[in-house]
Coordinates of C-alpha atoms and ligand atoms in Angstrom, one line a residue:
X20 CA -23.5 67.8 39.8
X21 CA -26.2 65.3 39.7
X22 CA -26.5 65.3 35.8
X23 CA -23.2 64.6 35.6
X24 CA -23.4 61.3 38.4
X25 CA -26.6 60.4 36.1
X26 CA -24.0 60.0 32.8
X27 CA -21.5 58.6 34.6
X28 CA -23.6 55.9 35.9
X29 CA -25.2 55.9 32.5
X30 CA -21.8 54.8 31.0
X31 CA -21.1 52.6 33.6
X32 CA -24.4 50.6 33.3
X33 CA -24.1 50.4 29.4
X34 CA -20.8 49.0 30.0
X35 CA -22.1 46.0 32.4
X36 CA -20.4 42.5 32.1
X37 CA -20.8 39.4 33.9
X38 CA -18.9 35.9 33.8
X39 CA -21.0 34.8 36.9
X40 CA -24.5 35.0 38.4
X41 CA -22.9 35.9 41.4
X42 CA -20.7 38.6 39.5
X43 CA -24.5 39.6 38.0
X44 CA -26.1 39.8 41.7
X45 CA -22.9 42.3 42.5
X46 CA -24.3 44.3 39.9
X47 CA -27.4 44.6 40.8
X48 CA -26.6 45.4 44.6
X49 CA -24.1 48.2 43.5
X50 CA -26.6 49.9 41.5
X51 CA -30.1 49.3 42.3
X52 CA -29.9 47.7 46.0
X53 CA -31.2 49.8 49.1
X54 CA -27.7 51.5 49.5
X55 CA -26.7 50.7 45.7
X56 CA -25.7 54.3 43.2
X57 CA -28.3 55.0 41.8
X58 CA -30.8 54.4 44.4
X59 CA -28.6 56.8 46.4
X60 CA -29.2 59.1 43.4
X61 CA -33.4 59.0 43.9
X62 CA -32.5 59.8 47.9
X63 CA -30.2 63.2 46.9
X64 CA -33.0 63.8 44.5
X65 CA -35.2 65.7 47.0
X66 CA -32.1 68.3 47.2
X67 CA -33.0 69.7 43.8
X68 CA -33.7 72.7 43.0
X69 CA -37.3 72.9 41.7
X70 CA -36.6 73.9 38.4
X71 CA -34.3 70.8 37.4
X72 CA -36.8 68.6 39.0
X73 CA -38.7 67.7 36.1
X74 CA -35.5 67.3 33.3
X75 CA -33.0 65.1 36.5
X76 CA -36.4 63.0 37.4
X77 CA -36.6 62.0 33.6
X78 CA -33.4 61.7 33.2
X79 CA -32.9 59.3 36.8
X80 CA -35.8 57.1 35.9
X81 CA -34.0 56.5 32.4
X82 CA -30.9 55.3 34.6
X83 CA -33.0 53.0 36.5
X84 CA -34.9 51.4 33.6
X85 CA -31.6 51.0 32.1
X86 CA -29.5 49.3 34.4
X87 CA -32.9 47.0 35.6
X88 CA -32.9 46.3 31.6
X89 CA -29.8 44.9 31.6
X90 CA -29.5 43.5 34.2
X91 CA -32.4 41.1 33.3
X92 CA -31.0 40.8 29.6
X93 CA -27.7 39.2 31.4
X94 CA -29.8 37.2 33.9
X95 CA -31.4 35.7 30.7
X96 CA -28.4 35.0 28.7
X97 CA -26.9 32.8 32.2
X98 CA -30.3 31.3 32.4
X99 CA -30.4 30.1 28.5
X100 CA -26.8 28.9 29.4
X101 CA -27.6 26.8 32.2
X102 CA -30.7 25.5 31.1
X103 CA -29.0 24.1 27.9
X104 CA -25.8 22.8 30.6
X105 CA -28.4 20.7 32.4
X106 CA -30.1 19.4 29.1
X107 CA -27.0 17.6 28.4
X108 CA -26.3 13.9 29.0
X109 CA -23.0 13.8 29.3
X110 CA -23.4 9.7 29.6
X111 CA -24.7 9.7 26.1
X112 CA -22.1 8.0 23.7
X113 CA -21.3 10.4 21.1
X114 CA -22.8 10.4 17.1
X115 CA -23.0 7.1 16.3
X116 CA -19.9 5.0 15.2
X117 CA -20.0 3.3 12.0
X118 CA -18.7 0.1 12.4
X119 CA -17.4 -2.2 10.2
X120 CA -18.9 -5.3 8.8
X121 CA -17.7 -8.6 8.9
X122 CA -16.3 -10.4 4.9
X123 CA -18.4 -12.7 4.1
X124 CA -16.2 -15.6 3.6
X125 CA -15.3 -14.7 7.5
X126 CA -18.4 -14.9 8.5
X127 CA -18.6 -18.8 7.0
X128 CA -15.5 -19.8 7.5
X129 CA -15.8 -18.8 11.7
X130 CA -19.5 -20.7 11.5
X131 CA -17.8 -23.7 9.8
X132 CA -14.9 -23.8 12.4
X133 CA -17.2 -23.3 15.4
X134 CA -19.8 -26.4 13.7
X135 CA -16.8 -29.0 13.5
X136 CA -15.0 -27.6 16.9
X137 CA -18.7 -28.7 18.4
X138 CA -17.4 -32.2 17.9
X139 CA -13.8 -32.2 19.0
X140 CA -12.0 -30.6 15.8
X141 CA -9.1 -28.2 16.7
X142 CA -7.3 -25.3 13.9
X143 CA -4.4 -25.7 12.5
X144 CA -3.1 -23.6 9.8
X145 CA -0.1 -23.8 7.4
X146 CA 1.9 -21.9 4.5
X147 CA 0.1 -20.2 1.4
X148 CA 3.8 -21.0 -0.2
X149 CA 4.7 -24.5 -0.1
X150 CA 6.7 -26.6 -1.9
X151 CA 6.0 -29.7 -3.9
X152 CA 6.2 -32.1 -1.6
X153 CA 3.8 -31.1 0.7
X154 CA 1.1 -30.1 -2.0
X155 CA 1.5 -33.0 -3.9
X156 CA 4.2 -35.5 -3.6
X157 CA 3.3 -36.3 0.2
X158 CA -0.3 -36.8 -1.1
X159 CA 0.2 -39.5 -3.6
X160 CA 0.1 -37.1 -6.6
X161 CA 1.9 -38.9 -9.3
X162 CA 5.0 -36.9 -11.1
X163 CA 2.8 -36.5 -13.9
X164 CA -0.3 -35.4 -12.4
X165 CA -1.9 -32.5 -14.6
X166 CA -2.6 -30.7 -11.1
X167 CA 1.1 -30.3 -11.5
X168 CA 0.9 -28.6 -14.8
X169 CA 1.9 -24.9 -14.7
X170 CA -1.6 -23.9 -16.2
X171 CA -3.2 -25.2 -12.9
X172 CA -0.4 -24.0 -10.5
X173 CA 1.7 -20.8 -9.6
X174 CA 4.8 -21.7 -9.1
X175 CA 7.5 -19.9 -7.3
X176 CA 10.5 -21.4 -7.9
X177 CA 10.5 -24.1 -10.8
X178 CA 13.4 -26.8 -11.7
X179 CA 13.8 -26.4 -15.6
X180 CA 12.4 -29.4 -17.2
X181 CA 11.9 -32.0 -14.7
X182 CA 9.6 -32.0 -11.7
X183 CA 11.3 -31.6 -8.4
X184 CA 9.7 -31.8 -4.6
X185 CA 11.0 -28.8 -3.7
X186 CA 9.7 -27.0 -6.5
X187 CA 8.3 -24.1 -4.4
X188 CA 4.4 -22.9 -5.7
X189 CA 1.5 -21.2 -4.4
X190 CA -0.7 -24.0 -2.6
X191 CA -3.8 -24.9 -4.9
X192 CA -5.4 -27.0 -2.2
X193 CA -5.2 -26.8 2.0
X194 CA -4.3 -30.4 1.8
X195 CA -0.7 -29.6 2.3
X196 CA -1.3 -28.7 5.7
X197 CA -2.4 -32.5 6.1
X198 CA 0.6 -33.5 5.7
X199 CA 2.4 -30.6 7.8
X200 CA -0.1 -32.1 10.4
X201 CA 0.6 -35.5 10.3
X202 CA 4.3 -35.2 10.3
X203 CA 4.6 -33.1 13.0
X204 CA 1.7 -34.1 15.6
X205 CA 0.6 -37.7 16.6
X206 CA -2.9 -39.7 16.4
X207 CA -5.2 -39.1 17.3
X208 CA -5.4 -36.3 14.8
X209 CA -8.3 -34.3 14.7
X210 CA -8.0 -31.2 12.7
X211 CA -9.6 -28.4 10.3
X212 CA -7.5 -26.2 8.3
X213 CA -9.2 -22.8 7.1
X214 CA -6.7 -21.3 4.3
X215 CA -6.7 -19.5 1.1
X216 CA -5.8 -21.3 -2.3
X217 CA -4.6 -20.2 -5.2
X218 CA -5.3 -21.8 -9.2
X219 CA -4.1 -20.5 -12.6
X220 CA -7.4 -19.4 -13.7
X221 CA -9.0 -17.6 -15.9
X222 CA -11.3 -14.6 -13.8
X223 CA -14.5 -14.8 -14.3
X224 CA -17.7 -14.8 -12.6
X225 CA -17.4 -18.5 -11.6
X226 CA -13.9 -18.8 -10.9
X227 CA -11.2 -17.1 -9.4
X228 CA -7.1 -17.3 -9.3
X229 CA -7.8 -17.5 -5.3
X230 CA -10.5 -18.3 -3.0
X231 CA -10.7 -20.4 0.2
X232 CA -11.3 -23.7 1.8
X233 CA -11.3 -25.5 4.8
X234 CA -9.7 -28.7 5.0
X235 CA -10.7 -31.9 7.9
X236 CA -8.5 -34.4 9.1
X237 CA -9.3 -37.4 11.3
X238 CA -6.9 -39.9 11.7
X239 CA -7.2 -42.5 14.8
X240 CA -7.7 -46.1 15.4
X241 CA -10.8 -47.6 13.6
X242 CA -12.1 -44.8 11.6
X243 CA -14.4 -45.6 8.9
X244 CA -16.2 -44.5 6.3
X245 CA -19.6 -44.3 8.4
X246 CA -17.7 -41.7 11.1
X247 CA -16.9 -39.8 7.8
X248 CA -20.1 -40.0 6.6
X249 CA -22.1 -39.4 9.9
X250 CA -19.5 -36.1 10.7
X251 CA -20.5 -34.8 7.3
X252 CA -24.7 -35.1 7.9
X253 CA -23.9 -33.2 10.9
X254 CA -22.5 -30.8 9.3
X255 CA -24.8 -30.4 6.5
X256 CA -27.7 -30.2 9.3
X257 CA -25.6 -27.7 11.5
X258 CA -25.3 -25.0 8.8
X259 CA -27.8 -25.9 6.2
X260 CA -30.9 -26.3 8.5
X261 CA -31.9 -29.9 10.1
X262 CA -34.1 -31.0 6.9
X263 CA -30.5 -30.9 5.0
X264 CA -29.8 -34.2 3.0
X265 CA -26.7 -35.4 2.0
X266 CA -25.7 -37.9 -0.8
X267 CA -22.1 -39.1 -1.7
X268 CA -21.1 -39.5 -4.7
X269 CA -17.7 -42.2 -5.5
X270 CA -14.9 -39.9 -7.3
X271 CA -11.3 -40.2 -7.3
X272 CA -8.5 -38.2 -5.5
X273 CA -5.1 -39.2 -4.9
X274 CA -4.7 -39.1 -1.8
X275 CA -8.3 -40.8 -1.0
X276 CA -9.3 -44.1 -1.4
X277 CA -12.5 -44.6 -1.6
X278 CA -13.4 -40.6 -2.6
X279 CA -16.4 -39.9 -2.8
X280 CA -17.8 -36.1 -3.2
X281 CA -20.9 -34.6 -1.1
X282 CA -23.9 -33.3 -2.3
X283 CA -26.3 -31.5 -0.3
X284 CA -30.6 -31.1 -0.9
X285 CA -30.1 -27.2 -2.5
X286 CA -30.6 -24.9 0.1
X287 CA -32.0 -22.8 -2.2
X288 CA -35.0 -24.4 -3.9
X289 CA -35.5 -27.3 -1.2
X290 CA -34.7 -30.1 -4.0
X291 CA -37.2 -29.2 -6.0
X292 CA -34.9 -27.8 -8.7
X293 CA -33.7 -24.6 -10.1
X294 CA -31.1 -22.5 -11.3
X295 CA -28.7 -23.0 -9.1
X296 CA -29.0 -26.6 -8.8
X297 CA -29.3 -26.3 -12.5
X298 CA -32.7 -28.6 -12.1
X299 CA -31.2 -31.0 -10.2
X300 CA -32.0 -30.5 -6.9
X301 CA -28.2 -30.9 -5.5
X302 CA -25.2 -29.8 -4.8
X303 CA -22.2 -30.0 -4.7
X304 CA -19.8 -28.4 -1.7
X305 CA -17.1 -31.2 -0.9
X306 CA -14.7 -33.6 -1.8
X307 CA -14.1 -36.5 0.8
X308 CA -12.8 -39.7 1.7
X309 CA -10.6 -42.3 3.7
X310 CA -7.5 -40.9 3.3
X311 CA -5.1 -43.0 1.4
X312 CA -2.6 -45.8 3.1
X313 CA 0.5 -43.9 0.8
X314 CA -0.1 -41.0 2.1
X315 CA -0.5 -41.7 6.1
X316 CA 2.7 -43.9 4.8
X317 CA 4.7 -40.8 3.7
X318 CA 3.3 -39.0 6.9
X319 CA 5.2 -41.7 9.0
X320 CA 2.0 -42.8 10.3
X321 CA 1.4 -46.7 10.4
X322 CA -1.2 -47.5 8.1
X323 CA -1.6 -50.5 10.1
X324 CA -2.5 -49.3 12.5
X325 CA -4.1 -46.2 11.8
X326 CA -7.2 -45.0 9.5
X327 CA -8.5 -41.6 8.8
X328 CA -10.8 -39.8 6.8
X329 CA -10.3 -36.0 5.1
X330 CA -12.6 -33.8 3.6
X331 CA -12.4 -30.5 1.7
X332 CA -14.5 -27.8 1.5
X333 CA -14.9 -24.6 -0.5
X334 CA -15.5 -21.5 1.2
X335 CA -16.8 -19.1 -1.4
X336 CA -19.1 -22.4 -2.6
X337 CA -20.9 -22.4 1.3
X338 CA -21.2 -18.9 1.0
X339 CA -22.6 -18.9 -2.1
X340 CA -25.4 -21.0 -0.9
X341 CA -26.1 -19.0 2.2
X342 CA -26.6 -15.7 1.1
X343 CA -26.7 -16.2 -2.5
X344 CA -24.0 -14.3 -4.0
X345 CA -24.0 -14.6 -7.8
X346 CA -20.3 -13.0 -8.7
X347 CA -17.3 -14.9 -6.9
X348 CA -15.5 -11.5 -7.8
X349 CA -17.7 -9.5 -5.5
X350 CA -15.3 -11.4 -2.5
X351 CA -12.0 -9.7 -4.0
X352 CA -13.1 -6.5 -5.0
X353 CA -13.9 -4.5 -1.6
X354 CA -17.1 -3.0 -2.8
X355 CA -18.6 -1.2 0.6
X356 CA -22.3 -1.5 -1.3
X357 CA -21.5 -5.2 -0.8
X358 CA -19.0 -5.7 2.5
X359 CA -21.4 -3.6 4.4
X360 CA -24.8 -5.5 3.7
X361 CA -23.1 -8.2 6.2
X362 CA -23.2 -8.8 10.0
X363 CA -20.3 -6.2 11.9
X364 CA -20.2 -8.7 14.6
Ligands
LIG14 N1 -8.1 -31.0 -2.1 C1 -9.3 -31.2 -2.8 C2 -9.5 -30.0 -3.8 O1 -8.9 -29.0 -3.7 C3 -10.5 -31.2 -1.9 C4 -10.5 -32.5 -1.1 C5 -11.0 -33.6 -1.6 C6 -9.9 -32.5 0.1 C7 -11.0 -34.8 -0.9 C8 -9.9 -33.6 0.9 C9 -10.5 -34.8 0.4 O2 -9.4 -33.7 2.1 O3 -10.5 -35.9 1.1 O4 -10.3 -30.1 -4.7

């Protein structure tokens, strides 16, 4: 009788499972408690015939080293368990995210905009496809103007033959949105215009069929020449560093007059000259000037009245300075190795 209780219990034991500590201590107080089976089993023992003693006592003690085994085994397995449970952090973000970087060019062009919106300057922004007027006729290009020539402009929509102000074209210059400006709001104007441009060229490592530029506009009562020239120091300072110098040179655009272009000390060498200065110790970044009577004229704004100046600035050009990119074509290509060497934020 007793040897068969012993198997049975044997089976049982060998069977064990627990989902719970508390379904483990249930276990242990079935089996090996006061009152639990097998130690039942060591109480009935005492009944047995002498002769079976030895074999039934081997065979009990087995039992009980048995299910005390593995009971322990299972205690150890919801231990390991828990002790991993309370390792956890569960306020810990999870594997890093990559993140994204910032282009380049918007990493200049928001510096630029938040420089000149220091001082007043608001964003406006108008159409990459615009139509003649508004990139050149509204801006005192003459009809024959070689800007107008196909080989410097994309056009969209061309008149055969003649040229015709609603010619419709790729803008080569975020001066249009000048005009768009000053037809539409009233001085005082004070506005910058951050757009891409786009010029039949030739891809290379120094030119490109787009890039970007940021336009100013200031047109009130009494504006001269020294506002222009004192808004552009400040600029120079603001994002070149304050020992910046600027030097203007006289140059012609149509719809400037005077125009002058803006050199600053190169960034890179301090003025002392190199290659990127090509020995000079300057450069240039932007074109500039008061804009012209003709064209505040063909704005409907009264030149009598009313003076401004303009200025034009490259975006790849500023970039170029600051961080020293070599290839214009690195900006268009999407090149991680590149895009991620910049600020994500
Ligand atoms: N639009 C000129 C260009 O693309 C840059 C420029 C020069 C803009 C003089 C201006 C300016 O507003 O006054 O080369």
């Amino acid at each position: 009788m007793m040897k068969e209780r012993i198997q049975e219990l044997l089976a049982q034991v060998n069977e064990m499972q627990a989902q719970s500590a508390d379904e483990l201590e249930a276990l242990r107080i079935k089996y090996l408690s006061k009152k639990g089976e097998i130690t039942s089993l060591f109480s009935e023992f005492r009944n047995v015939a002498a002769d079976e003693k030895k074999d039934l006592g081997q065979q009990l003690n087995m039992l009980k080293n048995t299910a005390q085994q593995k009971i322990e085994e299972l205690r150890a397995q919801f231990e390991a368990a828990k002790e991993l449970q309370d390792k956890q952090d569960l306020t810990r973000t999870p594997d890093p995210v990559v993140l994204g970087s910032r282009h380049p060019l918007s990493l200049i062009r928001e510096e630029i905009i938040d420089i000149f919106s220091r001082i007043g300057f608001t964003v406006e922004e108008g159409p990459e496809v615009e139509d003649d007027k508004h990139v050149f006729g509204m801006l005192n290009f003459a009809p024959e103007h070689p800007a107008r020539d196909m080989q410097d402009t994309f056009f969209i929509e061309k008149q055969e033959g003649v040229q015709s102000p609603d010619d419709i074209l790729l803008r080569t210059h975020t001066s249009s949105v000048q005009t768009r400006v000053m037809t539409t709001q009233k001085p005082p104007i004070r506005v910058l215009c951050p757009g891409r441009v786009y010029r039949n060229e030739a891809i290379s490592a120094r030119a490109h069929c787009f890039f970007h530029q940021v336009e100013g506009l200031y047109i009130d009562k009494n504006v001269s020449f020294a506002d222009l020239r004192q808004t552009l120091l400040y600029f120079a300072k603001e994002m070149f560093g304050p020992d910046t110098k600027i030097r203007l040179r006289p140059s012609y655009f149509p719809f400037t007059e005077p125009s002058a272009e803006m050199d600053i000390s190169c960034n890179i060498c301090g003025g002392v000259g190199c290659s990127f200065c090509k020995g000079t110790g300057w450069v240039e970044i932007l074109g500039c000037g008061m804009v012209d009577p003709n064209v505040l004229e063909s704005c409907g704004i009264d030149s009598k009245e009313y003076t401004g100046y303009a200025f034009g600035l490259g975006v790849e050009r500023i970039t170029n300075l600051k961080y020293r990119v070599k290839d214009l074509r690195l900006f268009s290509e999407n090149d991680v190795r590149f895009l991620s060497q910049f600020e994500s934020c």
